[in-house]
């Protein structure tokens, strides 16, 4: 009996969309917090003068913490940067993985059976019998593994094309 094989390419698109929806706002938020100066602009005003020595020490501490490199010294910021790098790596790798799906061929039962769109049911059945005898996997047992796999794939395509064209409603849809 034949194995069922499913097309998992849709998962890559779904995963790419979900990761992108999460990663882009997270990246923008991270960059905003990394490069924004929260208190430094207020502290650099000319009319602002510290009243006590502790206030002066706090101002100096805030000014030092506003440096971008010192923000990375914070463990939480470093962890966020690592997670963002991993997320962007996943997005890029999934993007390149889905790029191979550009060669997906359309299923055209008339083309598979070598028929015109105006073919009769008898012509379709005749073409199916001829091709199914040629590509039946039992005929390719003595062939290489690649030939056997190709014959199995062709036989499945031929069977699906025949099923699609022997059903009157499906055939009408394919003709349109």
Coordinates of C-alpha atoms in Angstrom, one line a residue, residues 39-45 48 56-68 70:
X39 CA 16.5 61.5 31.3
X40 CA 19.7 62.9 29.8
X41 CA 18.0 65.5 27.7
X42 CA 16.3 66.9 30.8
X43 CA 19.5 66.8 32.8
X44 CA 21.5 68.7 30.1
X45 CA 19.3 71.8 30.2
X48 CA 18.9 72.9 35.7
X56 CA 24.7 65.6 41.5
X57 CA 25.8 62.0 42.0
X58 CA 22.5 60.7 40.6
X59 CA 22.7 63.0 37.6
X60 CA 26.2 61.7 36.9
X61 CA 25.0 58.1 37.2
X62 CA 22.1 58.7 34.8
X63 CA 24.4 60.3 32.3
X64 CA 26.8 57.4 32.4
X65 CA 23.9 54.9 32.1
X66 CA 22.7 56.6 28.9
X67 CA 25.8 55.3 27.0
X68 CA 24.7 52.5 24.6
X70 CA 26.8 50.5 29.2

